PDB file of C-alpha atoms in Angstrom:
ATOM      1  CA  UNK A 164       0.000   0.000   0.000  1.00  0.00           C
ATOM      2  CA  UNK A 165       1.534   3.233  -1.305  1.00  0.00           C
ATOM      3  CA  UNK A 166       2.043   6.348   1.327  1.00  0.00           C
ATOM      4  CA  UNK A 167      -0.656   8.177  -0.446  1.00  0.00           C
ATOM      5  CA  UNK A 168      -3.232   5.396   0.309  1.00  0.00           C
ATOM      6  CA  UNK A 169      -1.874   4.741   3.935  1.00  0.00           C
ATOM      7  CA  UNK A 170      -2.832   7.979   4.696  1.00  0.00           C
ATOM      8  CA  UNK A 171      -6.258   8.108   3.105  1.00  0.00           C
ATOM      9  CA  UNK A 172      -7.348   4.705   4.147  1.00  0.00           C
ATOM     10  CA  UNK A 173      -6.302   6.529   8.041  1.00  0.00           C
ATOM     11  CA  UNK A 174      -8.349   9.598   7.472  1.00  0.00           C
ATOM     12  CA  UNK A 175     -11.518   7.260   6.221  1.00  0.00           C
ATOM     13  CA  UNK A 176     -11.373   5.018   9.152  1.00  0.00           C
ATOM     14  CA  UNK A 177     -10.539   7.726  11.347  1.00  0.00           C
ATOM     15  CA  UNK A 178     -13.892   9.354  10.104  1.00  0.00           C
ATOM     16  CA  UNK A 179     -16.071   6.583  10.309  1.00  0.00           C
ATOM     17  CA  UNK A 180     -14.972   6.116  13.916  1.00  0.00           C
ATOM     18  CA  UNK A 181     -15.701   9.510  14.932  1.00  0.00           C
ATOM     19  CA  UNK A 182     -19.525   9.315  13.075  1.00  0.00           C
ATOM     20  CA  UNK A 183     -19.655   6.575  15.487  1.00  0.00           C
ATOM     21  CA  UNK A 184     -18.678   8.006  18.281  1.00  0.00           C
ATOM     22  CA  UNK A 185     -16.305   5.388  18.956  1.00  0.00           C
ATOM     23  CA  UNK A 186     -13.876   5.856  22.058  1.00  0.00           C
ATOM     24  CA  UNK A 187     -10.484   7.265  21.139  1.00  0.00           C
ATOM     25  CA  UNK A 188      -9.123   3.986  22.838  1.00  0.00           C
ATOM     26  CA  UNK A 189     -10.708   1.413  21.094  1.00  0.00           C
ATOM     27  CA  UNK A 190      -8.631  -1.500  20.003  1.00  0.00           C
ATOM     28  CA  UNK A 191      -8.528  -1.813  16.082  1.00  0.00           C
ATOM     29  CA  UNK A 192      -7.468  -4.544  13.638  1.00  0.00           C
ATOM     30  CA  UNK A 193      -6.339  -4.548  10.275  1.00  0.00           C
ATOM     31  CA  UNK A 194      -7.117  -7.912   8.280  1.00  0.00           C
ATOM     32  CA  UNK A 195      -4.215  -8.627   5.865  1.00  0.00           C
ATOM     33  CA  UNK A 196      -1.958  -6.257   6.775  1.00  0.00           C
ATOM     34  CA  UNK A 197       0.563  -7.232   4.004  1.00  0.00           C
ATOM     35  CA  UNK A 198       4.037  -5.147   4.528  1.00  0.00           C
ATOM     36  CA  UNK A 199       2.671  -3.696   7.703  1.00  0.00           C
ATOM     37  CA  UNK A 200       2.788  -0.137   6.342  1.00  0.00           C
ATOM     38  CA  UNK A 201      -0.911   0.684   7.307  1.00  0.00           C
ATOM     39  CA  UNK A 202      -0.330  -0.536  11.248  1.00  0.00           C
ATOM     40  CA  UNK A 203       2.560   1.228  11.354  1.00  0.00           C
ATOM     41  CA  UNK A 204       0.480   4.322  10.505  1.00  0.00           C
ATOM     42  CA  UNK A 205      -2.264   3.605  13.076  1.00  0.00           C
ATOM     43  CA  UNK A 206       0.289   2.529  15.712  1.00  0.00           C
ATOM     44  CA  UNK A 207       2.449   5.934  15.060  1.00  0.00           C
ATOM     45  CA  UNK A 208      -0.823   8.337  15.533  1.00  0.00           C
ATOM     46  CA  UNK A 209      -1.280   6.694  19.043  1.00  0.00           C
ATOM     47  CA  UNK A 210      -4.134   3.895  18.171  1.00  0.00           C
ATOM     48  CA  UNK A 211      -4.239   0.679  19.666  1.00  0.00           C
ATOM     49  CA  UNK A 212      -3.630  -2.107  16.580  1.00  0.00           C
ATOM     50  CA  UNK A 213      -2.746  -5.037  15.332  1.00  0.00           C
ATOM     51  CA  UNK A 214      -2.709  -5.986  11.966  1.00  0.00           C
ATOM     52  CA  UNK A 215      -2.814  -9.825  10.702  1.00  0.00           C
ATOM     53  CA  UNK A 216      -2.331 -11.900   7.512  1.00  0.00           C
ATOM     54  CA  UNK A 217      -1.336 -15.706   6.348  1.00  0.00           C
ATOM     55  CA  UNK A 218       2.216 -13.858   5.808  1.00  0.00           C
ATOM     56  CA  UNK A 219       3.867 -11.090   5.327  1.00  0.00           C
ATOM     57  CA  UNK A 220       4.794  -8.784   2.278  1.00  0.00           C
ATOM     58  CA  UNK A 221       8.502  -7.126   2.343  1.00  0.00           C
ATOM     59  CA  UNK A 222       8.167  -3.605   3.902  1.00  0.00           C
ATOM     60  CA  UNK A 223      10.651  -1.459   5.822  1.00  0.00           C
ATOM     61  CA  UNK A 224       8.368  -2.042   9.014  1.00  0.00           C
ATOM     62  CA  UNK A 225       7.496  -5.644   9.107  1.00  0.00           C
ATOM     63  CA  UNK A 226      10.692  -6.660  11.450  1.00  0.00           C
ATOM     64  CA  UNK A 227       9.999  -4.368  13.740  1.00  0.00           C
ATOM     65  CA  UNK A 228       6.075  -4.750  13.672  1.00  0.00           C
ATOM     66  CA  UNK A 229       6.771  -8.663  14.337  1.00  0.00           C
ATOM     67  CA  UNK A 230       9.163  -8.107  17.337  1.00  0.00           C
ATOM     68  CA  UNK A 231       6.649  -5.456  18.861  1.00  0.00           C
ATOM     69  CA  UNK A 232       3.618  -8.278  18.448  1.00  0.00           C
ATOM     70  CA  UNK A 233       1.906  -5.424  16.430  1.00  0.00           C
ATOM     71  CA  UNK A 234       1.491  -7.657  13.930  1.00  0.00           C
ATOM     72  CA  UNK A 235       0.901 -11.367  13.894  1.00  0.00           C
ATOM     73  CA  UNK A 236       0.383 -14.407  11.331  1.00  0.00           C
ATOM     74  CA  UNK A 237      -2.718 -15.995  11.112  1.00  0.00           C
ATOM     75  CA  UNK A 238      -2.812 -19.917  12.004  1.00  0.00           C
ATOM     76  CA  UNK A 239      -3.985 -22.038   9.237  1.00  0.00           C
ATOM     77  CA  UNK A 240      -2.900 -25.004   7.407  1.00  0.00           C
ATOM     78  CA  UNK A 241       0.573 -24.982   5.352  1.00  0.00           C
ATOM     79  CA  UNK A 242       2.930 -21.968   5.125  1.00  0.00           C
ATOM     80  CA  UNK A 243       1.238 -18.982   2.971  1.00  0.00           C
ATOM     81  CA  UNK A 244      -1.979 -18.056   1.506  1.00  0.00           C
ATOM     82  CA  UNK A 245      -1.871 -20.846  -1.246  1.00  0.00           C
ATOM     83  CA  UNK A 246      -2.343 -22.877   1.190  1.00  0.00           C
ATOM     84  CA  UNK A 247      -5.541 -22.209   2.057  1.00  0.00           C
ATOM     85  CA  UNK A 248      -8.552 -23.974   0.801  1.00  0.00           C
ATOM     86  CA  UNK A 249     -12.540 -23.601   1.078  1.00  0.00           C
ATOM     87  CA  UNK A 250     -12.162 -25.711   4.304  1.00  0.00           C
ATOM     88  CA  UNK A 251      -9.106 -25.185   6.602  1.00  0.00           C
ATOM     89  CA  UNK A 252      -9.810 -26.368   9.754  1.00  0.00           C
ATOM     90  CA  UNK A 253      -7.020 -24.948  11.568  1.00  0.00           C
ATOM     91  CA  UNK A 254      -7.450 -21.327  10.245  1.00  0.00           C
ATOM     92  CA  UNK A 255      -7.776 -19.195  13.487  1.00  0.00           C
ATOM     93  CA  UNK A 256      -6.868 -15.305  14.014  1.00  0.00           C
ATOM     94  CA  UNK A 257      -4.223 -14.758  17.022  1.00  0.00           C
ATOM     95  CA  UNK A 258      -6.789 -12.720  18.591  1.00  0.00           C
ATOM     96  CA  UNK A 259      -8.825 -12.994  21.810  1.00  0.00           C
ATOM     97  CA  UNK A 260     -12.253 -13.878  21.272  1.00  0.00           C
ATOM     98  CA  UNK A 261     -14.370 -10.493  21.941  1.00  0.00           C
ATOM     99  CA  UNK A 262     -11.696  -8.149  22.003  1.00  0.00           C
ATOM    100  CA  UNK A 263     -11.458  -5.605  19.115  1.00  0.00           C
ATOM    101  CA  UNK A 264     -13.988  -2.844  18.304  1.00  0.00           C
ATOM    102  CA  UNK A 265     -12.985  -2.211  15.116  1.00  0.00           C
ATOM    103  CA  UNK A 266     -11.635  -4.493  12.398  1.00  0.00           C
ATOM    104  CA  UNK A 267     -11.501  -3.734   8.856  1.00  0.00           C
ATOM    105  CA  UNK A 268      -9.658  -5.213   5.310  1.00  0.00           C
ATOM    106  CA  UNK A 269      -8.653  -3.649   2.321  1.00  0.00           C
ATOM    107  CA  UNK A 270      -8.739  -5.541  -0.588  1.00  0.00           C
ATOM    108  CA  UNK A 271      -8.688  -8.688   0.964  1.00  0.00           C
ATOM    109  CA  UNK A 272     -12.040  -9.978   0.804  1.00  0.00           C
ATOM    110  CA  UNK A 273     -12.012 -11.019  -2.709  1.00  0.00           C
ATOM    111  CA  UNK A 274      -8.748 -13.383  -2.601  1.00  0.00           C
ATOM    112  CA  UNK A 275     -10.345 -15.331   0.555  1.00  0.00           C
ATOM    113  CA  UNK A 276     -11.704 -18.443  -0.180  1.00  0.00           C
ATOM    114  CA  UNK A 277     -12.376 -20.028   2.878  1.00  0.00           C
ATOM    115  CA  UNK A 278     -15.212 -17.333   3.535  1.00  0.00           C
ATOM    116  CA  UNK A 279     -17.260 -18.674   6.142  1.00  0.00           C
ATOM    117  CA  UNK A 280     -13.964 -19.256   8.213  1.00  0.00           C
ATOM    118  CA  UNK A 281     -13.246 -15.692   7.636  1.00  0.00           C
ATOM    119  CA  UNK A 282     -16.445 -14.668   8.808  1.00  0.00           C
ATOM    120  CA  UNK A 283     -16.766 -16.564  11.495  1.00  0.00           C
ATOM    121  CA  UNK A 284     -13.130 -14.678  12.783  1.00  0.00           C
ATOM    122  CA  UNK A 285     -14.625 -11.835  12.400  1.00  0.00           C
ATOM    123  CA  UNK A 286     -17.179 -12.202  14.016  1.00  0.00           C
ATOM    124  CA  UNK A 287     -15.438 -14.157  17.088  1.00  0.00           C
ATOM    125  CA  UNK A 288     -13.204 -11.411  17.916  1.00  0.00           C
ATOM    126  CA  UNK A 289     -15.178  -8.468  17.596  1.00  0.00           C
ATOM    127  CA  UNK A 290     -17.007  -7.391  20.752  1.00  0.00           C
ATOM    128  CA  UNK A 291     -20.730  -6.706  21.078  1.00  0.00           C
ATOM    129  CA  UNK A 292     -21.714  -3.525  19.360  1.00  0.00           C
ATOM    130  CA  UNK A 293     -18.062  -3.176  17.379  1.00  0.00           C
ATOM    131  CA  UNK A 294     -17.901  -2.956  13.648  1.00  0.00           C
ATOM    132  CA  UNK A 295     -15.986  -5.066  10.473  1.00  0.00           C
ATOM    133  CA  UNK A 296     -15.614  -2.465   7.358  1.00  0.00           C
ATOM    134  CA  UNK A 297     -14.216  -4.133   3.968  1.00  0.00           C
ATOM    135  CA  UNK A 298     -13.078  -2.080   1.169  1.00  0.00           C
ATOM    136  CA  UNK A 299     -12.783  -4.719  -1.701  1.00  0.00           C
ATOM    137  CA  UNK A 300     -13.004  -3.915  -5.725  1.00  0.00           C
ATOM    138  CA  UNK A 301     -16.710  -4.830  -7.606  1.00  0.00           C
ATOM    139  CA  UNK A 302     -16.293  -7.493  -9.924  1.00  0.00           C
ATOM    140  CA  UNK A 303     -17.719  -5.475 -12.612  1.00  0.00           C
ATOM    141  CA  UNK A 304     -15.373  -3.158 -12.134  1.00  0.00           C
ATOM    142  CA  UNK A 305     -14.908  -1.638 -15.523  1.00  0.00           C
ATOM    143  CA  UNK A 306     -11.367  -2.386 -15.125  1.00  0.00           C
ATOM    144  CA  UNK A 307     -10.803  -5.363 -13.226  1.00  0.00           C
ATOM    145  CA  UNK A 308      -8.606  -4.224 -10.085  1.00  0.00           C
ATOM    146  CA  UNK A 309      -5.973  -6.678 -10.249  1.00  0.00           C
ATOM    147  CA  UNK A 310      -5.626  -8.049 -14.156  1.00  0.00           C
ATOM    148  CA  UNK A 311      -6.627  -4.275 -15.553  1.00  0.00           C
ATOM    149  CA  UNK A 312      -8.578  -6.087 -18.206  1.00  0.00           C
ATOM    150  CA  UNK A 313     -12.035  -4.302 -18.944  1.00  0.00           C
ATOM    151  CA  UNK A 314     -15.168  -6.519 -16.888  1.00  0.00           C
ATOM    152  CA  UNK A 315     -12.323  -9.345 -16.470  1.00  0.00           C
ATOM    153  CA  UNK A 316     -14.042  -9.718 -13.315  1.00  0.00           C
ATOM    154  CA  UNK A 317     -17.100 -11.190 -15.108  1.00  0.00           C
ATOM    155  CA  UNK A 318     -15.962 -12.497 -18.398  1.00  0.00           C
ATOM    156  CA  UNK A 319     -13.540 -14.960 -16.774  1.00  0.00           C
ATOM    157  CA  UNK A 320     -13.086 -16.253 -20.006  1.00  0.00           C
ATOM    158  CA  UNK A 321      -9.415 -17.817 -21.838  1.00  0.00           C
ATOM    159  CA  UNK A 322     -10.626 -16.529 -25.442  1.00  0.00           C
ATOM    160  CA  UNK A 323     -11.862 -12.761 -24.456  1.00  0.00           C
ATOM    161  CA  UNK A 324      -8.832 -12.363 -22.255  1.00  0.00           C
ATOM    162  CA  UNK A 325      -6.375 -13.273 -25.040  1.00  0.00           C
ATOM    163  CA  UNK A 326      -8.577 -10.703 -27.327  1.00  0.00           C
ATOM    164  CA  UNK A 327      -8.331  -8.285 -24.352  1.00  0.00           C
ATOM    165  CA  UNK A 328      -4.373  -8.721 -24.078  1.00  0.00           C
ATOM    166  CA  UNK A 329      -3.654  -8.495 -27.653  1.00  0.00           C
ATOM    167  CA  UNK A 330      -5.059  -5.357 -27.562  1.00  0.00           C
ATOM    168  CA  UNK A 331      -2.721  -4.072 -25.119  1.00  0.00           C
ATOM    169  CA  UNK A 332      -5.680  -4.134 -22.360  1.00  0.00           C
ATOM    170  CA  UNK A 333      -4.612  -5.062 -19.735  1.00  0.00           C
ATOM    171  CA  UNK A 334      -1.690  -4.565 -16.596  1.00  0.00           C
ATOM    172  CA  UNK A 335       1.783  -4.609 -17.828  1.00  0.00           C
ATOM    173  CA  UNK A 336       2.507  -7.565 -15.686  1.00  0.00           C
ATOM    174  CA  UNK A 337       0.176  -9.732 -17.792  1.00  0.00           C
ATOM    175  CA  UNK A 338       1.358  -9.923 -20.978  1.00  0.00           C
ATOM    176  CA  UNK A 339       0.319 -14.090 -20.931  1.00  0.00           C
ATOM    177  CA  UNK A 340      -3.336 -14.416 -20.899  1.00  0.00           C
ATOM    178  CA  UNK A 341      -2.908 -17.671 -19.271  1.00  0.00           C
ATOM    179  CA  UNK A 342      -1.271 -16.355 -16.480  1.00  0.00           C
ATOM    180  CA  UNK A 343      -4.106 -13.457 -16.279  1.00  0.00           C
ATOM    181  CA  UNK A 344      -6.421 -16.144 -16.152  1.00  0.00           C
ATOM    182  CA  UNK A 345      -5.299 -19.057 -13.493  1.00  0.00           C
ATOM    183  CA  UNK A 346      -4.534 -15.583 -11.575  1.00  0.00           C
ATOM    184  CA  UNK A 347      -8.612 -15.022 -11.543  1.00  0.00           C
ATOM    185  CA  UNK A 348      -9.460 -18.494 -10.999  1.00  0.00           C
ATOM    186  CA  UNK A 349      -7.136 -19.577  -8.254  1.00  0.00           C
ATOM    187  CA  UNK A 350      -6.738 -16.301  -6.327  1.00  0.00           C
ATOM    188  CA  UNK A 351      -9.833 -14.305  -6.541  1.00  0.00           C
ATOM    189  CA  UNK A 352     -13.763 -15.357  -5.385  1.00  0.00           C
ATOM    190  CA  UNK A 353     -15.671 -12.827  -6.265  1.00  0.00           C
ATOM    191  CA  UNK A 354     -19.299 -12.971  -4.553  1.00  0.00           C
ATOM    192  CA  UNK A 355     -22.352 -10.643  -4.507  1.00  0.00           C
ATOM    193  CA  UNK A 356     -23.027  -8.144  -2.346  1.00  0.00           C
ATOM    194  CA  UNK A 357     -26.662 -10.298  -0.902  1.00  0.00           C
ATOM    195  CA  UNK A 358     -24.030 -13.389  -0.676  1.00  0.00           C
ATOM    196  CA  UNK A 359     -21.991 -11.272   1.737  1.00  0.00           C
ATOM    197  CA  UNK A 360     -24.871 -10.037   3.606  1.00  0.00           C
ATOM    198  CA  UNK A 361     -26.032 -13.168   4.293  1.00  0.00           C
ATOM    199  CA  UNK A 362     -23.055 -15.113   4.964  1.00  0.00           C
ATOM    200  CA  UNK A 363     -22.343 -12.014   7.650  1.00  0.00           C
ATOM    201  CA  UNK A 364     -25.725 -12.590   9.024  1.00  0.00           C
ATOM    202  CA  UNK A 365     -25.134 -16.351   9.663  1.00  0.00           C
ATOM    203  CA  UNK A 366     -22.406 -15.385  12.138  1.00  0.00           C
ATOM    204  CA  UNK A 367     -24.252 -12.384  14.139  1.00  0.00           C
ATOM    205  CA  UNK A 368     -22.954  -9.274  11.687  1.00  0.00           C
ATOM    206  CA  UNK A 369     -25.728  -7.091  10.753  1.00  0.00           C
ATOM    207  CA  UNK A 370     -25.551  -5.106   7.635  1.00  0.00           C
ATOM    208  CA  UNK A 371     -25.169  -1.532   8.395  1.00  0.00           C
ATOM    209  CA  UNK A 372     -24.931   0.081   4.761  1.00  0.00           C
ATOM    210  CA  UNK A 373     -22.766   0.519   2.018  1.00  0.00           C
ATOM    211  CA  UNK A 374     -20.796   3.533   2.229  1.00  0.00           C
ATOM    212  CA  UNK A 375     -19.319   4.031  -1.018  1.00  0.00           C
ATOM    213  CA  UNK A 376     -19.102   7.787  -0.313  1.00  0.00           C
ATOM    214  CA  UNK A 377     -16.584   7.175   1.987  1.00  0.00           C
ATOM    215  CA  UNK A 378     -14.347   5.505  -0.786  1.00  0.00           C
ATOM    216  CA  UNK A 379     -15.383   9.327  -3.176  1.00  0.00           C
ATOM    217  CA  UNK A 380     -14.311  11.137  -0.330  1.00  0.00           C
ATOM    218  CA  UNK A 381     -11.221  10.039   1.523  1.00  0.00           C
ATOM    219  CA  UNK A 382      -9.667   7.690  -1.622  1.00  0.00           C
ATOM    220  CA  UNK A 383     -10.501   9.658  -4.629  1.00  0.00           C
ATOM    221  CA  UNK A 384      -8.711  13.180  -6.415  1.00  0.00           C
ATOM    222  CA  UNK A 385      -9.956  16.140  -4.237  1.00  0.00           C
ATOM    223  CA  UNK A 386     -12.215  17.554  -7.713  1.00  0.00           C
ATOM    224  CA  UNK A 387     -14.259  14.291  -7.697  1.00  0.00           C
ATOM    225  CA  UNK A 388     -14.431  14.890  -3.242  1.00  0.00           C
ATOM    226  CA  UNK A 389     -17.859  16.573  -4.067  1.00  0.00           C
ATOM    227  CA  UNK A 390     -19.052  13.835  -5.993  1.00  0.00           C
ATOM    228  CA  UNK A 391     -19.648  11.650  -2.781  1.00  0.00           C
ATOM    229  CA  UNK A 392     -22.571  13.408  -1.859  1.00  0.00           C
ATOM    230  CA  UNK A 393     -24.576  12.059  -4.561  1.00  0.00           C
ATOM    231  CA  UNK A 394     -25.884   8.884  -4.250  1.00  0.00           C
ATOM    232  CA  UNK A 395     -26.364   7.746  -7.920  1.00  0.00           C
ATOM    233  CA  UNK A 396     -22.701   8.455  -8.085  1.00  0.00           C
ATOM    234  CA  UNK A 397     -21.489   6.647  -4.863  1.00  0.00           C
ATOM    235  CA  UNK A 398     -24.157   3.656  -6.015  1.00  0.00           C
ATOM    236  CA  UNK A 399     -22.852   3.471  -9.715  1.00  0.00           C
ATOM    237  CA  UNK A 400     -19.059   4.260  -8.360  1.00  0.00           C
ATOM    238  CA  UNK A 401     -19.987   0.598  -5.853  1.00  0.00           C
ATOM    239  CA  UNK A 402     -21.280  -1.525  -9.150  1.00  0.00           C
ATOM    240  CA  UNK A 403     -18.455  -0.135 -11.774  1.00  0.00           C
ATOM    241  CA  UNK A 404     -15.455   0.431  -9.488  1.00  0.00           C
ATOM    242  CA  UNK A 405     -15.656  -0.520  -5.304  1.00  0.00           C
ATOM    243  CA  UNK A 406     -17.131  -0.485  -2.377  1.00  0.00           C
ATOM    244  CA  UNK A 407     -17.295  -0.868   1.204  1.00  0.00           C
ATOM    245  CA  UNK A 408     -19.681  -2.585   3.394  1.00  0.00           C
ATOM    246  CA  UNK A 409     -20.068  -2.329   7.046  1.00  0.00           C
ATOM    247  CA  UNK A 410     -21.252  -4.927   9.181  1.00  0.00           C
ATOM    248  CA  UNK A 411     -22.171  -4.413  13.317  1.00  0.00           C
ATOM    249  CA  UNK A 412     -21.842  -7.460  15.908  1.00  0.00           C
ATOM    250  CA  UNK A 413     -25.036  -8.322  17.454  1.00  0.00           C
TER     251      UNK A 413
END
């Protein structure tokens, strides 16, 4: 995660706490924390954090993080995130059960696919009342986040993505359309919005909204800021781009 997005992911968490009138001290987690470099920001403005994953990306912080316990790997089957399956058993977050008040993921949710597990860990270590936000790209994104081919998110196709390539769209890192495509089907699971809701549900997270606007605001250029009070825009910007859903334990 670039500097630039560190510090705008901050300042949109930072504002959703405060519409909540969450305590100052609350204890928050980041899910998939990757090179550390957003925990490190939270931990550095004074917040209580942790920040997890299946392993860990190379980042200046990450040695340090580890030694401090600030961040931590998540137990599950085999040694990194290929590992994990639809079932893993094992899979547990090192976190107590009812102890954080805020967790949230960026771009994670749509590479995890043991889901229900995932779920379930949410909802285990969140306390009564806290909230789970996860900022995740649509799948008909017009460009699809990861592969940068146009709807490659639905048209998971062999043929249209070696049409799509040839033409030159696509991410410069996938030049091989077989590659772009055993990327899609082996590390991303895509599911709808109700599927989410209702998976949530199952484990005691209610659906609090979609708040889109928050992406507009906090993410986006500061000319297209404005744009996040409409709500045709922050719907359309949810379908065609991403989103973020919120979810409260019961």
């Amino acid at each position: 995660m670039s500097n630039l997005k560190v510090e705008s992911f901050y300042k949109l968490i930072s504002s959703f706490s405060k519409s909540k009138n969450l305590k100052k001290n609350i204890f928050i987690l980041e899910i998939g924390c990757g090179n550390g470099n957003l925990t490190n920001y939270f931990y550095k403005k004074g917040n209580n954090c942790i920040g997890i994953d299946v392993e860990f990306k190379y980042g200046p912080f990450v040695e340090s993080l580890f030694s401090k316990g600030l961040i931590k790997l998540i137990y599950q089957e085999g040694n990194n995130r290929k590992d994990i399956h639809k079932k893993n058993l094992n899979y547990l977050w090192p976190c107590r059960n009812n102890s954080i008040d805020l967790a949230f993921s960026s771009s994670v949710i749509e590479h995890i696919l043991n889901l229900e597990e995932f779920i379930s860990e949410n909802s285990r270590v969140l306390k009564k009342g806290g909230y789970c936000i996860h900022y995740f790209p649509s799948r008909s994104s017009l460009l699809e986040a990861h592969i940068g081919i146009p709807f490659g998110g639905i048209f998971i196709n062999k043929i249209y993505y070696r049409i799509m390539i040839s033409l030159g769209l696509c991410k410069k890192n996938y030049s091989n359309f077989i590659d772009a495509y055993s990327y899609m089907k082996k590390s991303t699971n895509y599911v709808s919005k109700t599927v989410l809701i209702n998976l949530f549900d199952k484990y005691d997270l209610k659906f609090v909204n979609e708040s889109n606007d928050l992406i507009i605001k906090y993410m986006g250029p500061k000319c297209t800021k404005f744009l996040s009070n409409s709500k045709i825009i922050c719907w359309l910007f949810g379908i065609l781009r991403s989103r973020i859903l919120i979810f409260k334990k019961k």
